[in-house]
Short mmCIF file of C-alpha atoms in Angstrom, two decimals:
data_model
loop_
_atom_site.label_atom_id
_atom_site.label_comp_id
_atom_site.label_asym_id
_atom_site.label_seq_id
_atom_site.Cartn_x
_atom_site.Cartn_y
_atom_site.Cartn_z
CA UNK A 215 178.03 305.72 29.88
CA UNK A 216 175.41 305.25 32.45
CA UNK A 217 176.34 303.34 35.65
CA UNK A 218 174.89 301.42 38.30
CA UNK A 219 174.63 302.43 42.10
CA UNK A 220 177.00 299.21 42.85
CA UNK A 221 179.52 300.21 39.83
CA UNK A 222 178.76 303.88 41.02
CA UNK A 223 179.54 303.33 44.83
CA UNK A 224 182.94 301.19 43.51
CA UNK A 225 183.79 304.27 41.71
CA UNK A 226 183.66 306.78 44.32
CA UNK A 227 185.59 304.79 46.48
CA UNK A 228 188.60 304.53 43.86
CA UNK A 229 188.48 308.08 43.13
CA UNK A 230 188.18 309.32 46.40
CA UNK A 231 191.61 306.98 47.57
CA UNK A 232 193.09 307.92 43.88
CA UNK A 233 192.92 311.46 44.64
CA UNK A 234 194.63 311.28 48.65
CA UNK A 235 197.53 309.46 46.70
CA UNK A 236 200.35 307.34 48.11
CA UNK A 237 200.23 303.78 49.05
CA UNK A 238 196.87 304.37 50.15
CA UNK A 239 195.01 305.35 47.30
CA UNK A 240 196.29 302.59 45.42
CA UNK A 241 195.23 299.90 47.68
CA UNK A 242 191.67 300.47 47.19
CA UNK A 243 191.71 300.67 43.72
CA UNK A 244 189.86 297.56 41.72
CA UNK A 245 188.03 296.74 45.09
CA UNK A 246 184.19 296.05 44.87
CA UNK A 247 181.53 297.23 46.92
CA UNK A 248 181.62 294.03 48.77
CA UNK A 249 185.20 294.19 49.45
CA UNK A 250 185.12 297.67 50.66
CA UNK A 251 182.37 297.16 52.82
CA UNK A 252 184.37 294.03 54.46
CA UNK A 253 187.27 296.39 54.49
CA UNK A 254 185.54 299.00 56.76
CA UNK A 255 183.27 295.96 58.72
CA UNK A 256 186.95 294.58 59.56
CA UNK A 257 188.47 297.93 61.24
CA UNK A 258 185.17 298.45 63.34
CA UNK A 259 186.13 296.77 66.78
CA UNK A 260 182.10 296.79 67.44
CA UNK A 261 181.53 294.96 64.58
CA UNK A 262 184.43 292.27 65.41
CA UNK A 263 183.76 291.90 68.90
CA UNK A 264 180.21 291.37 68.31
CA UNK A 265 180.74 289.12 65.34
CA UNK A 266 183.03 286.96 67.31
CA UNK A 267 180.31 286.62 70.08
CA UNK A 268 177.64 285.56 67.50
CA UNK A 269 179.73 282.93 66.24
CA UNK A 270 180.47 281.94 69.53
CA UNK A 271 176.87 281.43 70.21
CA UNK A 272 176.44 280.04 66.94
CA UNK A 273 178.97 277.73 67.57
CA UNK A 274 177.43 276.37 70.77
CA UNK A 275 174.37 276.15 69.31
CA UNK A 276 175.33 273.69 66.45
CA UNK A 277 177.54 271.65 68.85
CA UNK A 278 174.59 270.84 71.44
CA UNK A 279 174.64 267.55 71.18
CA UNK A 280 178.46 267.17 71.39
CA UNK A 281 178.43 269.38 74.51
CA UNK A 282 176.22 266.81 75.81
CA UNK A 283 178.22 263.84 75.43
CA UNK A 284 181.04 265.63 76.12
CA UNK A 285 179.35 267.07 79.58
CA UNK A 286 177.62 263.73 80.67
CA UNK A 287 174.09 265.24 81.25
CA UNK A 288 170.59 265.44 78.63
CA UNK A 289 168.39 268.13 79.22
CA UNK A 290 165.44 265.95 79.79
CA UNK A 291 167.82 264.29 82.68
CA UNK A 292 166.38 265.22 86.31
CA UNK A 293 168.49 264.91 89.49
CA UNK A 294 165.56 264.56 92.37
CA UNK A 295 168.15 263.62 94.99
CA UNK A 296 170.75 266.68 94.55
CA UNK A 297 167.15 268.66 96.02
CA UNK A 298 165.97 269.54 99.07
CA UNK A 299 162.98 268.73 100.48
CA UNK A 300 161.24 271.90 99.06
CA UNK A 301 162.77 270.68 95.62
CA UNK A 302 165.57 273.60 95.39
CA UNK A 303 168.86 272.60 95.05
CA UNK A 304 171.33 271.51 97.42
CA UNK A 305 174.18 273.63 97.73
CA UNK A 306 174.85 277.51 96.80
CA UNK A 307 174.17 279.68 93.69
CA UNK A 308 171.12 277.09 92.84
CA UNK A 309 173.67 273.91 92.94
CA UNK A 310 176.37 274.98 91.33
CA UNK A 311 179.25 272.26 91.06
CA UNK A 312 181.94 271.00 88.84
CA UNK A 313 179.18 268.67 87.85
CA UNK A 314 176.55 271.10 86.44
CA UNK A 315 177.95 274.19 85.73
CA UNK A 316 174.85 276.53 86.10
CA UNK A 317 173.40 274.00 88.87
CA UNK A 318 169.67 273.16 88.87
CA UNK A 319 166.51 273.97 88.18
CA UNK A 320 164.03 273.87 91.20
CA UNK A 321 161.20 271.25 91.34
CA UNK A 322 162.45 269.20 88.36
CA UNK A 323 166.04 269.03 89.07
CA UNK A 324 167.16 269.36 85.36
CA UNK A 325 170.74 270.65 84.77
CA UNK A 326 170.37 274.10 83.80
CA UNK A 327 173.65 274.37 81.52
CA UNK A 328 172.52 271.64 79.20
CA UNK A 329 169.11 272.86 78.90
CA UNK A 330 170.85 276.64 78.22
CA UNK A 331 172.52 275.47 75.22
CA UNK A 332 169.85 273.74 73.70
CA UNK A 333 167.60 276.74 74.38
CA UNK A 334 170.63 278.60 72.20
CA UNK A 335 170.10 276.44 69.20
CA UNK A 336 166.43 276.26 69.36
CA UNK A 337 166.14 280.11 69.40
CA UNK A 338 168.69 280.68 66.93
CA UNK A 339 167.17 278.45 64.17
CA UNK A 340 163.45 279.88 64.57
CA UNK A 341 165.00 283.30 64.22
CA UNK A 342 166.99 282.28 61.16
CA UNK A 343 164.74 280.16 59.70
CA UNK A 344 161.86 282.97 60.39
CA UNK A 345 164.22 285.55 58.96
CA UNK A 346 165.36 284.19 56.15
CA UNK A 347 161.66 282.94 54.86
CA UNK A 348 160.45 286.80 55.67
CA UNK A 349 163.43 288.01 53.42
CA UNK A 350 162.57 285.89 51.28
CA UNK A 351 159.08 286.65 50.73
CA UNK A 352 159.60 290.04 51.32
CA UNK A 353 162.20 290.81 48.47
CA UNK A 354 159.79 288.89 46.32
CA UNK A 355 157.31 290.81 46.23
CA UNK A 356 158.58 294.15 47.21
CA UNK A 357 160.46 293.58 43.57
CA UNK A 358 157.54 292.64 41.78
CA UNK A 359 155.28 295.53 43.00
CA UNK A 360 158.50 298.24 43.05
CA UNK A 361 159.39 296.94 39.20
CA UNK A 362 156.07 295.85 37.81
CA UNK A 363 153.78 298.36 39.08
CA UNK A 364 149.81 298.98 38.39
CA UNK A 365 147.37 296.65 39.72
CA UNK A 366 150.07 294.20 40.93
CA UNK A 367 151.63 296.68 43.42
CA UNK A 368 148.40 298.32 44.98
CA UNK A 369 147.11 294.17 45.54
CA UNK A 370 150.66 293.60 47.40
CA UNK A 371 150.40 297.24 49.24
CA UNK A 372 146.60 296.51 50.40
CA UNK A 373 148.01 292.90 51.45
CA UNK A 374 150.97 294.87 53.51
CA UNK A 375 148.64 297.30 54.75
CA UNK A 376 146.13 294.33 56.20
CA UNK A 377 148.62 292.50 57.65
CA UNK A 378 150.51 295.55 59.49
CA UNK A 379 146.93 296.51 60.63
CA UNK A 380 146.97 292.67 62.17
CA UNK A 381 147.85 293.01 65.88
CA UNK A 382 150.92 290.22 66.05
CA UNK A 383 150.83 289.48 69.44
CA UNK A 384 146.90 288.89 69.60
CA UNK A 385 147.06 287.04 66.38
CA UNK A 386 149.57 285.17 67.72
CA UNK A 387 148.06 284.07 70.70
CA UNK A 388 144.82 282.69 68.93
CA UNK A 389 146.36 281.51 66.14
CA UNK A 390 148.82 279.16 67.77
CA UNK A 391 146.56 277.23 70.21
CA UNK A 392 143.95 276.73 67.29
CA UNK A 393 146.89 275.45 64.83
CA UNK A 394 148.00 272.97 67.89
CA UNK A 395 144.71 271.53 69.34
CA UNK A 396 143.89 271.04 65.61
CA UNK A 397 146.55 268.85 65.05
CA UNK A 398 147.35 267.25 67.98
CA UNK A 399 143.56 267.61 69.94
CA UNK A 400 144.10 268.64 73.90
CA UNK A 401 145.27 265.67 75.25
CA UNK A 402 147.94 265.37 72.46
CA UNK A 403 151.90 265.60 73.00
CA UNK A 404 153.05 267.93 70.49
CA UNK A 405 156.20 267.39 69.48
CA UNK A 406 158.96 269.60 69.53
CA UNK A 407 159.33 269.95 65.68
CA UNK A 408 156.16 271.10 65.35
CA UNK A 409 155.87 273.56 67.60
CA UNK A 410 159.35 274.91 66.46
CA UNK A 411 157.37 274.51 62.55
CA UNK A 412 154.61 276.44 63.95
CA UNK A 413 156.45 279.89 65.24
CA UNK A 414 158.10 279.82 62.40
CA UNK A 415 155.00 279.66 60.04
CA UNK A 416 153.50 282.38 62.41
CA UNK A 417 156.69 284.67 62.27
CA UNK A 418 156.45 284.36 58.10
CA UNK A 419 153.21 285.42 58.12
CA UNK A 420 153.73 288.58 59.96
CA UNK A 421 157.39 289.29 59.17
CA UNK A 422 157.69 290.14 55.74
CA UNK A 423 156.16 293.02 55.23
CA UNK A 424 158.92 295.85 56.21
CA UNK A 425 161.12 294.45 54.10
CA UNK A 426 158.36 294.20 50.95
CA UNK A 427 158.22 297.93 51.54
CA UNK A 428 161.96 298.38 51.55
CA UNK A 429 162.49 296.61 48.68
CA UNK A 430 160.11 297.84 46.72
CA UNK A 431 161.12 301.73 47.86
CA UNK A 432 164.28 301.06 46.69
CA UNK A 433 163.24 299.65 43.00
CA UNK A 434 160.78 301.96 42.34
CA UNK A 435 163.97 304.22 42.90
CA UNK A 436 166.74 302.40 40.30
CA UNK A 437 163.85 301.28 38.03
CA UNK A 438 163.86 305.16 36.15
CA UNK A 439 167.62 304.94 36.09
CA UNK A 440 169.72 305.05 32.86
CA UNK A 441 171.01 301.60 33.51
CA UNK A 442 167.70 300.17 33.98
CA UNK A 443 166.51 301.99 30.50
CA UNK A 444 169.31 300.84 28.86
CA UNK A 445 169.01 296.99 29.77
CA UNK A 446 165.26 297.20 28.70
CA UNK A 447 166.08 298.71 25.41
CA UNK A 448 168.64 295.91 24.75
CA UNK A 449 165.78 293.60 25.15
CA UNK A 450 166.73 291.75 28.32
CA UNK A 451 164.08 290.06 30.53
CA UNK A 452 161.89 290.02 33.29
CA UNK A 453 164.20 287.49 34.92
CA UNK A 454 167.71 289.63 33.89
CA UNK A 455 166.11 293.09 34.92
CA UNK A 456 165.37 291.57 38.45
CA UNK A 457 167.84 289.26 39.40
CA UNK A 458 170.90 290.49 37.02
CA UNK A 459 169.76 295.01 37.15
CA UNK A 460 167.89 295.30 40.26
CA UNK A 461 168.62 292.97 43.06
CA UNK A 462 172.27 293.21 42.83
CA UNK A 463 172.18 297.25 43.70
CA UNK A 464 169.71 296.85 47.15
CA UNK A 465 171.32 293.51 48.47
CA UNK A 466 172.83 295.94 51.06
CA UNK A 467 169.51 297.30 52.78
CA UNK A 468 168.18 293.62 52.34
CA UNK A 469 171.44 292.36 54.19
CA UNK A 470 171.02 295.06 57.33
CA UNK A 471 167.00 293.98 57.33
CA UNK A 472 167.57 290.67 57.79
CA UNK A 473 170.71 291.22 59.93
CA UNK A 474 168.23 293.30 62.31
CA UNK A 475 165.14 291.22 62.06
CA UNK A 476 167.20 287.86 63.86
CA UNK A 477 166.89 289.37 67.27
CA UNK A 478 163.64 290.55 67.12
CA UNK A 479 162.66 286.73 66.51
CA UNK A 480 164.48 285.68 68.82
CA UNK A 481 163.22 288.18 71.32
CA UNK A 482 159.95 287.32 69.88
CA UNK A 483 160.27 283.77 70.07
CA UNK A 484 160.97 284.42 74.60
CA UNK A 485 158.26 286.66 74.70
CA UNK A 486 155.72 283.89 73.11
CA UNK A 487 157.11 280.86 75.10
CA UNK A 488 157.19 283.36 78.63
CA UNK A 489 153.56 283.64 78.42
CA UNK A 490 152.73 279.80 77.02
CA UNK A 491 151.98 279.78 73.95
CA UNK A 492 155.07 279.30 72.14
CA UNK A 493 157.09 275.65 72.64
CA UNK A 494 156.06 273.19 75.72
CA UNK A 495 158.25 272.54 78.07
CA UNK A 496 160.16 269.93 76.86
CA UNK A 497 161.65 272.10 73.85
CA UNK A 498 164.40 274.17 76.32
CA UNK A 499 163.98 277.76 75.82
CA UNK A 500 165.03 280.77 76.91
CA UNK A 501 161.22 282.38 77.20
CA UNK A 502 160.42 278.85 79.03
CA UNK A 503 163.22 278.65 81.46
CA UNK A 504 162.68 282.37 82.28
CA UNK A 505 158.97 281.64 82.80
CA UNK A 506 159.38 278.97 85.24
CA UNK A 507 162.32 281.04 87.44
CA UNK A 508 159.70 283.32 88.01
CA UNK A 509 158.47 282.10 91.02
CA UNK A 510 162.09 281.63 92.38
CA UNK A 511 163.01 285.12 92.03
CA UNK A 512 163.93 285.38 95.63
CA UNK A 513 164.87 282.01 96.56
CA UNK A 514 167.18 281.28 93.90
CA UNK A 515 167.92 283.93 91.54
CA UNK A 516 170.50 282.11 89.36
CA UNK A 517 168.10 280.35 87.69
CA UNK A 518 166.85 283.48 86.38
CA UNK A 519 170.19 284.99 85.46
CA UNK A 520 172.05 282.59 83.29
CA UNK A 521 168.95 282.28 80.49
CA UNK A 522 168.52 286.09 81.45
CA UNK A 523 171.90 287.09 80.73
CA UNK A 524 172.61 284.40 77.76
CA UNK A 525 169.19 286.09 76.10
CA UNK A 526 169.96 289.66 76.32
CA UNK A 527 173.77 289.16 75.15
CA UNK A 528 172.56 287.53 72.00
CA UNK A 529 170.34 290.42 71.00
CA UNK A 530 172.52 292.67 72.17
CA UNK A 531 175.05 291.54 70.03
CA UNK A 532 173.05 290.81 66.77
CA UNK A 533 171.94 294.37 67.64
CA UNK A 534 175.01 295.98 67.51
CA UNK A 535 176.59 293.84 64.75
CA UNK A 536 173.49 294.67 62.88
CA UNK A 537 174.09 298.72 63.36
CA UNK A 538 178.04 297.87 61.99
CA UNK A 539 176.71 296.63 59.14
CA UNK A 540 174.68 299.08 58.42
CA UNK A 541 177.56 301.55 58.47
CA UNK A 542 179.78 299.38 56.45
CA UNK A 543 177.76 299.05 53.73
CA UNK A 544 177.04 302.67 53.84
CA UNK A 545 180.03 304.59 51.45
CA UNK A 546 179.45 307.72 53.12
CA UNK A 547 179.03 306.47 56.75
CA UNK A 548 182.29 308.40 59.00
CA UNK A 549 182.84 305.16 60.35
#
């Protein structure tokens, strides 16, 4: 009897706890892959301390607009006489009161808290959004080519190979201006949905393709296997052998790839509103807020470090929940 990697992997696990014996041994037994892999996920304190953190931030992303009713300030609200007459903020640490938390930005007078966690739900859905259309399109056809074969996989490996030859960030910065000033001409207010729409569409384009190779690495490995043969010779379909044979063994590299590729949007996503090309200024950001602190390094540095600090322990912590994953869902990770 032949057996897949997923009924394989499920396997070794029970027969590796049946032969320790004890209480042990029998608690694993009848546990699927998933299961075990939540087990091990669960005892890793990296991946629960950074897990908690991302749902913290996720958290504070979705509630935005309760935080604002709750705090009693937009983040389109200015506050022109809690400035100076050099428009910086009155006060120390950038204007930092029990009535806005983070204090002010310079010039505009705009509550810097507010405008934080708005920033924290605008990056987080571009880099989920972006992530999840690139995994997407990237299992897609990484299946198709890894499965299928012949002409089919050498027209999606030349289309991989031109877009990886594509530089992003040049691409990036024609592409988006063009897309923008065709829409909305130069005088135009573009609005902040479509300027979120277009990062996203640019980020699909050019974020699918390591996962299309992947995938289709990892098919063109189980597609030989005596599971695979077997299901074929019972007659089943294109549909069953993809979705029902294939997909179900790989949904663990898929899982870490996309579980990786969130904070490089996101990271992406700063670096393309920092140099003005991403959202305007009236979709908070983090690249935008850190942008416009620059020329207050000296003068008032805490407007640099709270979207500074908020930004890197996001990544940081998709990052490292990322890296647990990957050892969870590994069966012969030490971990």
């Amino acid at each position: 009897m032949s057996l897949s990697p997923v009924e394989g992997v499920a396997l070794a696990e029970i027969e590796s706890g049946t032969d320790a014996g004890g209480p042990a041994a029998k608690g694993v037994v009848g546990r699927s892959p998933g299961q075990l892999a939540w087990l091990r996920l669960r005892r890793d304190r990296t991946a629960v301390v950074s897990g908690v953190l991302l749902v913290f931030f996720m958290v504070l992303g979705l509630s935005a607009p309760l935080i604002e009713m709750v705090y009693g300030v937009g983040p389109r609200e200015q506050f022109q006489n809690l400035l100076d007459g050099n428009g910086m903020p009155l006060g120390y640490a950038g204007g930092v009161t029990g009535d806005h938390w983070f204090g002010l930005e310079p010039g505009l007078g705009r509550d810097i808290f507010v405008r934080l966690i708005y920033g924290l739900r605008t990056s987080l859905f571009i880099a989920l959004a972006a992530a999840l259309i690139t995994a997407t399109i990237g299992v897609a056809l990484g299946t198709l080519a890894g499965y299928l074969g012949g002409w089919l996989d050498a027209v999606i490996n030349w289309i991989t190979d031109l877009t990886l030859a594509m530089p992003f960030l040049i691409i990036a910065l024609a592409l988006t201006p063009a897309i923008t000033l065709r829409f909305y001409g130069e005088r135009g207010q573009v609005s902040s949905a479509f300027g979120v729409g277009v990062l996203i569409a640019v980020f699909a384009i050019f974020g699918w393709t390591s996962t299309a190779r992947l995938v289709r690495g990892q098919v063109i490995a189980l597609r030989e296997r005596e599971f695979v043969e077997a299901a074929k010779a019972s007659g089943a379909g294109l549909g069953h052998m993809l979705f029902r044979q294939l997909l179900p063994n790989i949904w663990a590299p898929i899982l870490v790839s996309f579980s990786l590729a969130v904070p490089q949007f996101i990271t992406s996503e700063a670096a393309l509103s920092f140099i003005g090309v991403g959202l305007s200024d009236e979709t908070p950001s983090f690249g935008r807020m850190i942008y416009d602190s620059l020329d207050y390094l000296q003068t008032d540095p805490a407007y640099v470090f709270f979207p500074g600090i908020t930004i890197f322990a996001l990544v940081f912590a998709f990052n490292l929940f990322g890296d647990a994953l990957r050892d969870a869902l590994d069966p012969k990770s030490s971990r």
